[in-house]
Coordinates of C-alpha atoms in Angstrom, one line a residue:
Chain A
X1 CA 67.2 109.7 113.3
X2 CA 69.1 108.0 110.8
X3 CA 67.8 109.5 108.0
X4 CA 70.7 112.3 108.7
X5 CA 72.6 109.5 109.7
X6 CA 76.8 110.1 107.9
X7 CA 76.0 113.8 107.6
X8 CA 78.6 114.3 109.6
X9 CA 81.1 112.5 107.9
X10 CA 80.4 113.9 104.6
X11 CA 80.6 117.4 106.1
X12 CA 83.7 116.1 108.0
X13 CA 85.1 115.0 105.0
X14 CA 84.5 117.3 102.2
X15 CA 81.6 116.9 99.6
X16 CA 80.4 113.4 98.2
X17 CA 82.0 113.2 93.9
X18 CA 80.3 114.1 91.5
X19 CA 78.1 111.2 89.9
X20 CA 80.2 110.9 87.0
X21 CA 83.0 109.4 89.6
X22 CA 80.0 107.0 91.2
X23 CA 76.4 106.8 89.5
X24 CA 77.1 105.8 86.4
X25 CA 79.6 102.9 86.5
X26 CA 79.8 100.9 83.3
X27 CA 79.1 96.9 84.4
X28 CA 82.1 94.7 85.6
X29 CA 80.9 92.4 82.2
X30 CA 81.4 95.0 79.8
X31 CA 84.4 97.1 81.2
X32 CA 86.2 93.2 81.3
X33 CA 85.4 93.1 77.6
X34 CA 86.2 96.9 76.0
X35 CA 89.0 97.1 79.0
X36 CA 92.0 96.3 76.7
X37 CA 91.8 98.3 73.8
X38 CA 93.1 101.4 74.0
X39 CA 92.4 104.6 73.7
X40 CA 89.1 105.3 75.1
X41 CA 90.5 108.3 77.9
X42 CA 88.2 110.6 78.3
X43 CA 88.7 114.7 77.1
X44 CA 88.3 117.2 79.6
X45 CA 87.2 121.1 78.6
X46 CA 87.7 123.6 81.4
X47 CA 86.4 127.2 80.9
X48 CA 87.0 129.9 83.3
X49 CA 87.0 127.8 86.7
X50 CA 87.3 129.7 89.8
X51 CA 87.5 128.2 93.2
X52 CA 87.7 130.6 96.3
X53 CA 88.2 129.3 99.8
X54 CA 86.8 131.8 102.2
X55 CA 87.2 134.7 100.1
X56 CA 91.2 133.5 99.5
X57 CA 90.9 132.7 95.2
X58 CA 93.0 129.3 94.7
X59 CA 92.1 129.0 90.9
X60 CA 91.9 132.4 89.2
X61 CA 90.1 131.5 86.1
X62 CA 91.7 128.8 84.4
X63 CA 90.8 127.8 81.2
X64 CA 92.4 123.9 79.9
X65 CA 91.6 121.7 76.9
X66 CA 93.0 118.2 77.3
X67 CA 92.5 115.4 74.5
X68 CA 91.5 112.0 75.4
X69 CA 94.2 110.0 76.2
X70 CA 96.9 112.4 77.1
X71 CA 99.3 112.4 80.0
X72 CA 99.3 116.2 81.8
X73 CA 101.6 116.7 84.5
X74 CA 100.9 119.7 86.4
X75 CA 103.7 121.4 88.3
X76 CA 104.1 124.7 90.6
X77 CA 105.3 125.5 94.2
X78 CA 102.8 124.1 96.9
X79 CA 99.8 126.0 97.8
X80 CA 99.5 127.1 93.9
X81 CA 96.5 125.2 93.4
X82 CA 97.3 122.4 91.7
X83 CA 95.9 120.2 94.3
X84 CA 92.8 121.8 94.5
X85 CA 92.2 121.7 90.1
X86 CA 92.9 118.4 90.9
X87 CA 90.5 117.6 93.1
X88 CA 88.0 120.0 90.9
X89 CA 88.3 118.1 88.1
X90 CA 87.0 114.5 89.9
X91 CA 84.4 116.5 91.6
X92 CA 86.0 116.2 95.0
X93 CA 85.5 120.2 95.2
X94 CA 82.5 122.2 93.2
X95 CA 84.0 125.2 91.2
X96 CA 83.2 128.5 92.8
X97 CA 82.1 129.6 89.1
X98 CA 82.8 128.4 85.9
X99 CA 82.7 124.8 84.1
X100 CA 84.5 121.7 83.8
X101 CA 83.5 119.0 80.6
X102 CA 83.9 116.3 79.6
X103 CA 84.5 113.2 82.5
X104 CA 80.6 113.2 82.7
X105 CA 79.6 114.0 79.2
X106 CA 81.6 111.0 78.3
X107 CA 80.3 108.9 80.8
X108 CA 83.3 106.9 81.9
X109 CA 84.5 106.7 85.2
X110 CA 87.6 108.9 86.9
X111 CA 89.7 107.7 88.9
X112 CA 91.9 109.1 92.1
X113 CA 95.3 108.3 93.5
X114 CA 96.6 109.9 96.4
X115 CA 99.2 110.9 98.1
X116 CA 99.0 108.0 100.7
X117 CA 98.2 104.6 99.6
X118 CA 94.8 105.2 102.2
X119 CA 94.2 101.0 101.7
X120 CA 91.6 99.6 104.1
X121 CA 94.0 98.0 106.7
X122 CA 91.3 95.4 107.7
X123 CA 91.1 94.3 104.2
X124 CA 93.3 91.8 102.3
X125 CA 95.3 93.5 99.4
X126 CA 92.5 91.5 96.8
X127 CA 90.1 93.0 98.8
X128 CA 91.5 96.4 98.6
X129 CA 91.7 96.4 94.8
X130 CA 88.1 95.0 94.7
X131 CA 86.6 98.4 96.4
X132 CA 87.8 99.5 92.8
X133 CA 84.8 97.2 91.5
X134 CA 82.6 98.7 94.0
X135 CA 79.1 96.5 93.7
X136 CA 79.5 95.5 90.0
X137 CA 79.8 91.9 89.0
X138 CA 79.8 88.9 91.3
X139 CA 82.0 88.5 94.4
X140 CA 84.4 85.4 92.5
X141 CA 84.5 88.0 89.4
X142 CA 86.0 90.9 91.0
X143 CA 88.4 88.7 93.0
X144 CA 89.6 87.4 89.7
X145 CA 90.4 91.1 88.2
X146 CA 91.7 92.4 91.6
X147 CA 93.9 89.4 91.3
X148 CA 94.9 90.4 87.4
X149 CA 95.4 94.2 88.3
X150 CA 97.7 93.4 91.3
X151 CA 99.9 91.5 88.8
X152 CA 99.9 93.8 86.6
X153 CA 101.3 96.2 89.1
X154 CA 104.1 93.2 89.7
X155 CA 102.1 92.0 92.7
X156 CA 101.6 88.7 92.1
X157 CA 100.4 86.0 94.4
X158 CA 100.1 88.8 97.4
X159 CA 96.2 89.0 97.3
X160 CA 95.6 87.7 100.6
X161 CA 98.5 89.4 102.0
X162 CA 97.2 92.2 105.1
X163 CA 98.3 95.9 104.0
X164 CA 100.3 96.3 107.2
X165 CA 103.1 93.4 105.7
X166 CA 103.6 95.5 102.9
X167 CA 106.3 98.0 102.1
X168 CA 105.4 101.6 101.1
X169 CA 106.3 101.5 97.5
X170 CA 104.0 97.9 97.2
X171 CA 101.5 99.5 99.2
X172 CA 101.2 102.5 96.8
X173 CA 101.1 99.6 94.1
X174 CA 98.4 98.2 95.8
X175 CA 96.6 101.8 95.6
X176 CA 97.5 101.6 91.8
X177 CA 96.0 98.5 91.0
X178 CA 92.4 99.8 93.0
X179 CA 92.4 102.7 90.3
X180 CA 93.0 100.7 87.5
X181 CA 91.1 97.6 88.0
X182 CA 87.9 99.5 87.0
X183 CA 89.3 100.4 83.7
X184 CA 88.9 104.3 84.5
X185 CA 89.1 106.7 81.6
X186 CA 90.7 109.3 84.0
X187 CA 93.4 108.6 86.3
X188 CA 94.5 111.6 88.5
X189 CA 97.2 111.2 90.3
X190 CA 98.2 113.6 93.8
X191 CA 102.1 113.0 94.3
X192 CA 101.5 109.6 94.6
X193 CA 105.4 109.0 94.9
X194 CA 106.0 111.8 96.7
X195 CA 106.6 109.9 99.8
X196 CA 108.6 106.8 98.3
X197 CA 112.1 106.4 98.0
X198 CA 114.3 107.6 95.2
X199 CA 114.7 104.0 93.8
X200 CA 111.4 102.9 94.1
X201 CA 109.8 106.0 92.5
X202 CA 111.9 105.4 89.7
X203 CA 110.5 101.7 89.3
X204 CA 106.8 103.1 89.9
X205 CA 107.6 106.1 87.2
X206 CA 107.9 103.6 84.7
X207 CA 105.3 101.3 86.3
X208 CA 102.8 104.4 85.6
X209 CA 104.2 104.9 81.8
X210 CA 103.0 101.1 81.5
X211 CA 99.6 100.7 82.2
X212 CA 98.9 104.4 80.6
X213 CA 100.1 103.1 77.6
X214 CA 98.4 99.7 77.9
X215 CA 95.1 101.4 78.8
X216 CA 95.3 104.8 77.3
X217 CA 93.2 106.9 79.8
X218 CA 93.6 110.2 80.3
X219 CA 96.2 110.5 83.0
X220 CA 97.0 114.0 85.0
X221 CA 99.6 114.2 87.6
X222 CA 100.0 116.6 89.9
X223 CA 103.9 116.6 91.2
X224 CA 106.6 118.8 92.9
X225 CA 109.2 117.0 91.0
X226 CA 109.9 118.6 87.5
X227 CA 111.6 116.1 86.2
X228 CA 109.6 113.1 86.9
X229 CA 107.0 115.3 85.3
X230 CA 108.9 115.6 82.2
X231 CA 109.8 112.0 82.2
X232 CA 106.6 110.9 82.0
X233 CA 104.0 113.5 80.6
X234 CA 102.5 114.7 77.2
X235 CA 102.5 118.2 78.3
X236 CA 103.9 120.0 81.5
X237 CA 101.5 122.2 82.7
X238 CA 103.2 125.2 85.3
X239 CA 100.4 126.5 87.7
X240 CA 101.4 129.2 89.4
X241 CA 98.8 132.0 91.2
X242 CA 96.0 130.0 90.4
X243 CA 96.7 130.4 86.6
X244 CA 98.6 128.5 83.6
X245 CA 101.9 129.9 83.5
X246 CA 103.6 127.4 81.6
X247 CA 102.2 124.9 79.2
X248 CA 105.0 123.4 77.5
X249 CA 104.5 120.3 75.1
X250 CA 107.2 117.3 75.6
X251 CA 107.8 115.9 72.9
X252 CA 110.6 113.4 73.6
X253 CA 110.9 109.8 72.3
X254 CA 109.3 107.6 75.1
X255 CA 110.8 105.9 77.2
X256 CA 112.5 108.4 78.0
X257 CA 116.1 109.2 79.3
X258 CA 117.2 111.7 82.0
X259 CA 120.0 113.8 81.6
X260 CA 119.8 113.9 77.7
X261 CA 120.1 117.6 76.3
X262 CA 116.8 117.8 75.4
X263 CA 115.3 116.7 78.6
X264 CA 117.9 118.9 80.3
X265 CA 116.3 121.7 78.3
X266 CA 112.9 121.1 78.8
X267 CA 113.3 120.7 82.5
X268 CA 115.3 123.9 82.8
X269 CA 112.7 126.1 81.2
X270 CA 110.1 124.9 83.7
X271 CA 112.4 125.8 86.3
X272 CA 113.2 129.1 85.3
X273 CA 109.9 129.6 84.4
X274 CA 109.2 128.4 88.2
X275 CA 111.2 131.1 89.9
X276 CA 110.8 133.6 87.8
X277 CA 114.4 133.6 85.5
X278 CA 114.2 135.7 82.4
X279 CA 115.7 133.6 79.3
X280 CA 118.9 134.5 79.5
X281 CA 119.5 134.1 83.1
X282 CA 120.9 130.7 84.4
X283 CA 120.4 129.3 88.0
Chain B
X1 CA 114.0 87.0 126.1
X2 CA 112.9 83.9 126.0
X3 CA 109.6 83.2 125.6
X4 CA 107.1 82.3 128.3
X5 CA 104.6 79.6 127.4
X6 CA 101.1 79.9 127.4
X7 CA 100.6 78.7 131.1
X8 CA 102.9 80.8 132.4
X9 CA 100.4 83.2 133.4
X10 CA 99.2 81.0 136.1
X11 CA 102.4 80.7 137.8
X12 CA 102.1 83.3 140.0
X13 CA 98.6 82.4 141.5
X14 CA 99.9 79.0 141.9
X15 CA 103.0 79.9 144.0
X16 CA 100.6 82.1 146.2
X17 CA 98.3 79.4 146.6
X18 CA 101.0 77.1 147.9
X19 CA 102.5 79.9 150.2
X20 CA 99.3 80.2 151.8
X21 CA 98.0 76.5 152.3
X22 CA 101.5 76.4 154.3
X23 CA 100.9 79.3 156.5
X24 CA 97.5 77.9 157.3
X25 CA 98.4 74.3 158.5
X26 CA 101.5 76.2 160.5
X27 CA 98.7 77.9 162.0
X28 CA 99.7 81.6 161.1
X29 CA 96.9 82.6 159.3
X30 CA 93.8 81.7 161.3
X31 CA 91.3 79.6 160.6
X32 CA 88.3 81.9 161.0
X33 CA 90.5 84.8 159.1
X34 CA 91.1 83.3 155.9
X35 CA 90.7 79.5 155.5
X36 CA 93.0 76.9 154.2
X37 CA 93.0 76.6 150.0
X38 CA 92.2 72.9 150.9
X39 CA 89.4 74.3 153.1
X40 CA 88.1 76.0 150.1
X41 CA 88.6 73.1 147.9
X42 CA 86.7 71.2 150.5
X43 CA 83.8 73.7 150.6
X44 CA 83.9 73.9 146.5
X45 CA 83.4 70.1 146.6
X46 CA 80.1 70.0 149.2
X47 CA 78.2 73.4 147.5
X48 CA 79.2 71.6 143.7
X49 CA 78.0 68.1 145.6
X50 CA 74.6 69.6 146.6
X51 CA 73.7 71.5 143.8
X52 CA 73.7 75.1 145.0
X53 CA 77.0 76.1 143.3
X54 CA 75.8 75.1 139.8
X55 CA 72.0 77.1 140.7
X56 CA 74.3 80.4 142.1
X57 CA 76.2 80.4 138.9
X58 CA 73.7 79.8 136.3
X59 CA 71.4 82.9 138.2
X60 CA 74.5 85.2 138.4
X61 CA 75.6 84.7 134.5
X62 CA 72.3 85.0 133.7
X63 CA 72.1 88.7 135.4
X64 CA 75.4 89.5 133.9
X65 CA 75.1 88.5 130.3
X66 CA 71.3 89.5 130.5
X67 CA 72.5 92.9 132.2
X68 CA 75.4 93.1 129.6
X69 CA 73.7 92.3 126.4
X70 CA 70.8 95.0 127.3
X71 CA 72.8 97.5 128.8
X72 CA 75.6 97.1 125.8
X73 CA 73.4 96.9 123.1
X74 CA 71.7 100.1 124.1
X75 CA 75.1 101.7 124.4
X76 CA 76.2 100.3 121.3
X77 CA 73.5 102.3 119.1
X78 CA 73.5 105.0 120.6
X79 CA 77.2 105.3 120.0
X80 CA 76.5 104.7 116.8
X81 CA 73.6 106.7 116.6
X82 CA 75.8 109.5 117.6
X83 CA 78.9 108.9 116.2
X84 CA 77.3 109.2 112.5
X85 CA 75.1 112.1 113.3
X86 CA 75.5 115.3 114.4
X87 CA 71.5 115.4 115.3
X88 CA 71.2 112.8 117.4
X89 CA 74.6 113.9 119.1
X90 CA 73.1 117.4 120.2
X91 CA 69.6 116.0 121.0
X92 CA 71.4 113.4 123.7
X93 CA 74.8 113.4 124.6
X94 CA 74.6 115.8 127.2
X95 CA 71.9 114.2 128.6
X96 CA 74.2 110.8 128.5
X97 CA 77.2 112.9 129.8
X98 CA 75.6 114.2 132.9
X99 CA 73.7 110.5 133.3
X100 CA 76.9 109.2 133.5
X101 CA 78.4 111.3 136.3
X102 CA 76.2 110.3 138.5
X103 CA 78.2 106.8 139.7
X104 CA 75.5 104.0 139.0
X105 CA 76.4 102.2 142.5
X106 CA 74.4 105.2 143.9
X107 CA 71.5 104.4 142.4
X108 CA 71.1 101.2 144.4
X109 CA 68.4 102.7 147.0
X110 CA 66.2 104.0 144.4
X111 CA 66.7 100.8 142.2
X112 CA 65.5 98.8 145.3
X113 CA 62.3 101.0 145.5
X114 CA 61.7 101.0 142.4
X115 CA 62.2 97.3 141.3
X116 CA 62.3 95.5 144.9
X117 CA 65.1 92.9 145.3
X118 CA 64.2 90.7 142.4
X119 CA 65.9 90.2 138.9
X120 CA 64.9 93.1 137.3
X121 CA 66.7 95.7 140.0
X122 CA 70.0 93.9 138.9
X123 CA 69.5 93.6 135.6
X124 CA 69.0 97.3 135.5
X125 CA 72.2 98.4 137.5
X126 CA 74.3 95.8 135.3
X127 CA 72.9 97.1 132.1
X128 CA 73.4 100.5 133.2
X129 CA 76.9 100.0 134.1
X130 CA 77.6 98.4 131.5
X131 CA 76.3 101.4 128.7
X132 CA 78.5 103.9 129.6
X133 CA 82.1 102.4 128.5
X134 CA 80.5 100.6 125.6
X135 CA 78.8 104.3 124.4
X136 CA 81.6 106.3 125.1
X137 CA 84.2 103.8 122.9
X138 CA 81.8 103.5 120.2
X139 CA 81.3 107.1 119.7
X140 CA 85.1 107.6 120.2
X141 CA 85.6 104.8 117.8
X142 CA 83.7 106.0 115.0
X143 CA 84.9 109.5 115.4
X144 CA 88.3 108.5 115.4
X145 CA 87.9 106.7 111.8
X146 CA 90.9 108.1 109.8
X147 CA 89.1 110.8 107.2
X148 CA 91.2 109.9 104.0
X149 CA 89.6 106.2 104.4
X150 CA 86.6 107.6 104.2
X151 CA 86.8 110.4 101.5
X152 CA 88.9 107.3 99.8
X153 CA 85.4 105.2 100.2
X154 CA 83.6 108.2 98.5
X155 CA 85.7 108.7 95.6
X156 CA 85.9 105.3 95.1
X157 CA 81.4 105.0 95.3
X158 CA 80.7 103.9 98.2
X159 CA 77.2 104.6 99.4
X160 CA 76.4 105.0 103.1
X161 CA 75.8 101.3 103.5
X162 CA 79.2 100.6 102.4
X163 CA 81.1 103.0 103.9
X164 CA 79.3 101.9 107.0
X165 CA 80.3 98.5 107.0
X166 CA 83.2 98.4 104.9
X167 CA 85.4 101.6 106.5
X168 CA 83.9 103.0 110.1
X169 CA 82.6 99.9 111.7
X170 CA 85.8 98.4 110.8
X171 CA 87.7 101.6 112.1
X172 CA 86.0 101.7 114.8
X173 CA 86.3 97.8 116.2
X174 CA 89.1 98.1 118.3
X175 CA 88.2 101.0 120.3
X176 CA 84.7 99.3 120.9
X177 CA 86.5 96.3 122.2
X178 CA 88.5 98.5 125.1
X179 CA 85.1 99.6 125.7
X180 CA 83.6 95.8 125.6
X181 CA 86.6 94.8 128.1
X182 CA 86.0 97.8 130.2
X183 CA 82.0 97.0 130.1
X184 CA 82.7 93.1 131.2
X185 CA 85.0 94.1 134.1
X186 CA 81.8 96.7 135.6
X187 CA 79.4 93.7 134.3
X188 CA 80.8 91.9 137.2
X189 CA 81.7 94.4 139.6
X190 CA 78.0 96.0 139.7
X191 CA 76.9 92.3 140.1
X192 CA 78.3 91.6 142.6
X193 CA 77.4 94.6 144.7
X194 CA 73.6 94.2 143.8
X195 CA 73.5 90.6 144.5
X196 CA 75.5 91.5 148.0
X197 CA 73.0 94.1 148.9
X198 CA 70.0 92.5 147.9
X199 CA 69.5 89.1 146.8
X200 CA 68.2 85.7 147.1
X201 CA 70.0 83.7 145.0
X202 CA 73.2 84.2 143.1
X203 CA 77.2 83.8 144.4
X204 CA 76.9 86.6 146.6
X205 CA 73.5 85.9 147.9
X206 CA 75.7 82.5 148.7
X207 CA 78.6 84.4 150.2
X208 CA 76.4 86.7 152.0
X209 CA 74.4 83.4 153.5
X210 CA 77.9 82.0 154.7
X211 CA 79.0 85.1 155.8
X212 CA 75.8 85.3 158.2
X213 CA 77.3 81.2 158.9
X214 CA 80.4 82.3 160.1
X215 CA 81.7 79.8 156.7
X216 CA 84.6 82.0 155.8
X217 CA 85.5 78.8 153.3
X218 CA 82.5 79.4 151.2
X219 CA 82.8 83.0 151.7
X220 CA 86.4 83.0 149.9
X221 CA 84.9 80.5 147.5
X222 CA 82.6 82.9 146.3
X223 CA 85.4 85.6 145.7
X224 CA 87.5 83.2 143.9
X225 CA 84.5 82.1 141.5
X226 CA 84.3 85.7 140.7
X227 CA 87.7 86.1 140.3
X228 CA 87.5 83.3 137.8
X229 CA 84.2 84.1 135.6
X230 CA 85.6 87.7 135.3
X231 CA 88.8 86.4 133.8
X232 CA 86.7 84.2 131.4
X233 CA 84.9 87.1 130.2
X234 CA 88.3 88.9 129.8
X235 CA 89.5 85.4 128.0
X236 CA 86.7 85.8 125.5
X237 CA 86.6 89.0 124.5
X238 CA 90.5 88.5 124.0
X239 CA 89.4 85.7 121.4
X240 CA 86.7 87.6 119.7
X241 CA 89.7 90.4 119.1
X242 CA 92.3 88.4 118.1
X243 CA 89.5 86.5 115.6
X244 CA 88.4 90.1 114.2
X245 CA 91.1 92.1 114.3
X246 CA 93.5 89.7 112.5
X247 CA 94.5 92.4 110.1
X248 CA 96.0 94.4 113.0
X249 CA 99.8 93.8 113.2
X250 CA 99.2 94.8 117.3
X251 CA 96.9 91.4 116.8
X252 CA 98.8 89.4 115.1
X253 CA 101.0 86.2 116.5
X254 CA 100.4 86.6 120.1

């Protein structure tokens, strides 16, 4: 009877990842020791990916290069599919044809932050950034990195704090710190500010810039809001129809500042690009 | 408000206990009605004296926490079972949901042809009473687990094992302790029914042998010491979710 046992939960909740995301972690020992150098993000080579949901096409053949290490925003109007490449690329979906490279070939692990903080309310923050660890290493040795992680998100000293005494924007710290604590070579991000307070996603913006550029994994973030996209990414990638509309390189001095001209530029032609404004036209 | 202290509970039962020592030495409430709580008290002291109370307890907890253990681990896996697998939930939860329509009291006849009058007939309306709210808030329980925890266990590689125990079983505690409450209070309530019915030893064996005595003092005894084991049941289950669910701000610093 058990041998079927959790079917139903891995029906319920979508398919398991693919084994890149879970078979082949690299041992606590060894990620402690290559963890700080940067550089080692994993590139990604997508050729031709279609993904159909009952006959409805999401992604209509989309084909995507990204080098190791870069930060890729992806922007569009919700329910253009951005979620769902997403989700493709750590294996969270299988393509409906065509391939996606390079997180396995590598070997390193991928990462996945989402919307919601989703922390295990009957576990202690530490705790909750240990299920980053999974199995690998002792129990006192992942304590001791959840405990680094969490203050490197600026969480110091909260490690046996309950999730429920936490605000929203520490909580989604929290969920930061579980991603990075493995030393992942992809970081995907789902609106992960989305619900957070203006002021607080500014501090978590630059909280994000940080550890990408102490870590240097290859970091792609799916968000609604242009300009945090432009604020922080490499490259500002427009889907729209299930297809690239838009990929624009940023190439602005980090860290950046809003409401400069050239940012002001940059974030304009997404927008117009967005609704459909020819050149000229201004909003 | 101001805060009431831990005692403050037992107010009430006090007061009532006073009112009602008063209206029996005025002579308003009838001896052979309902006796004086210093009749009880005086009856508690010569059953404790000759040994029989401590025997009728001992053999009723026994029934119940035998009952309740059998009946409530049984319940417990097949929740389980059933909760995590659609297979096992087609092969017996109708079975299970028409079982449990039939009210378990009504069994009593059969049990007592099947099993006579000694420990087993009890054990087996106890434990059957006691599977149905432990198997119904399990299964509810685990199917109630929020779904992001668990894709958030998968993407984060979690095999079965540790999705098991580190996101559903967790998930799935407090629901199985409203079913653990609701099994304790039916624990006692079949119990004492089966040991009313048919029985020769136990506290209602004892209140049933008073009864026959025209002793209403031991008679209300008996009701009382139910009244209080069931509240002691209640009292630890309270402690065992306070204990495990410590995470749970609706838990916390009560």
């Amino acid at each position: 009877m058990f041998a079927d046992a959790m079917t139903f939960i891995e029906t319920a909740t979508r398919r398991p990842p693919r084994e890149l995301t879970t078979g082949t972690a690299v041992p606590f020992e060894v990620l402690t020791e290559v963890a700080p150098t940067r550089g080692q993000g994993s590139a990604l080579s997508i050729r031709g990916l279609v993904k159909t949901f009952d006959q409805e096409p999401v992604i209509k053949g989309l084909d995507l290069d990204i080098p190791a290490g870069q930060f890729v925003a992806v922007v569009g109007k919700s329910g253009c599919g951005k979620s769902t490449l997403l989700r493709l690329i750590l294996g969270l979906e299988t393509p409906t044809s065509g391939s996606i490279e390079g997180v396995g070939a590598t070997g390193g692990t991928a990462r996945f932050i989402f919307q919601e903080p989703r922390l295990l309310p009957w576990a202690t923050v530490a705790d909750n950034v240990a299920v980053g660890l999974g199995r690998s290493g002792s129990r006192t040795s992942r304590r001791k990195a959840a405990l680094k992680a969490l203050s490197e998100v600026g969480l110091d000293g909260r490690g046996d704090a309950w999730p429920a005494v936490l605000s929203g924007g520490q909580r989604q710290r929290v969920a930061l710190a579980r991603a990075l604590v493995s030393h992942p070579r992809l970081l995907a991000l789902d609106e992960p500010l989305g619900a957070l307070d203006a002021l607080t996603r500014i501090s978590m913006q630059g909280l994000v810039e940080r550890v990408w550029q102490d870590q240097g994994f290859t970091a792609i973030l799916v968000t609604h809001d242009v300009s945090e996209a432009i604020a922080l990414a490499d490259r500002v990638l427009l889907i729209d129809n299930g297809r690239i509309a838009l990929d624009l390189a940023v190439d602005l001095p980090r860290p950046r500042r809003r409401g400069t001209p050239a940012f002001a530029a940059l974030e304009k032609t997404v927008l117009d690009t967005l609704f459909g404004f020819e050149g000229g036209e201004a909003i | 408000m101001k805060r009431l202290g831990p005692l403050a509970g037992w107010i009430l039962p006090a007061a009532i206990l006073v009112i009602w020592e008063f209206l029996s030495r005025i002579g308003f409430i009838p001896e052979n009605v309902l006796p004086a709580p210093s009749a009880v008290a005086a009856a508690f002291w010569r059953v404790l004296v000759s040994g029989e109370l401590a025997q009728n307890i001992s053999v009723s907890f026994w029934r119940a926490s035998m009952g309740f253990l059998i009946g409530g681990s049984i319940g417990f896996l097949f929740g389980l079972a059933n909760g995590l697998s659609r297979f096992s939930e087609t092969l017996t939860d109708t079975t299970l949901q028409m079982v449990r329509n039939v009210p378990h009291l009504a069994l009593i006849p059969l049990v007592i042809l099947w099993f006579g009058i000694d420990e087993s007939a009890k054990l087996f309306l106890v434990a059957l009473g006691v599977f149905f709210p432990i198997y119904i808030n399990t299964l509810h329980g685990i199917r109630t687990v929020d779904p992001q925890l668990v894709e958030m266990g998968r993407t984060y590689g979690m095999n079965n094992w540790d999705l098991f125990r580190r996101v559903i079983l967790p998930g799935a505690l407090p629901s199985i302790f409203v079913g653990l409450r609701f099994g304790l209070g039916i624990m006692w309530l079949t119990l004492i029914v089966a040991e009313t019915i048919s029985a020769s030893s136990g506290i209602g064996y004892m209140a049933m042998q008073a009864r026959e005595f025209m002793m209403t003092d031991v008679v209300v005894l008996s009701i009382i010491i139910y009244a209080l084991l069931g509240k002691l049941a209640d009292a630890v289950a309270r402690l065992l979710e306070r204990y495990t669910l410590a995470w749970n701000p609706a838990f916390q610093s009560r």
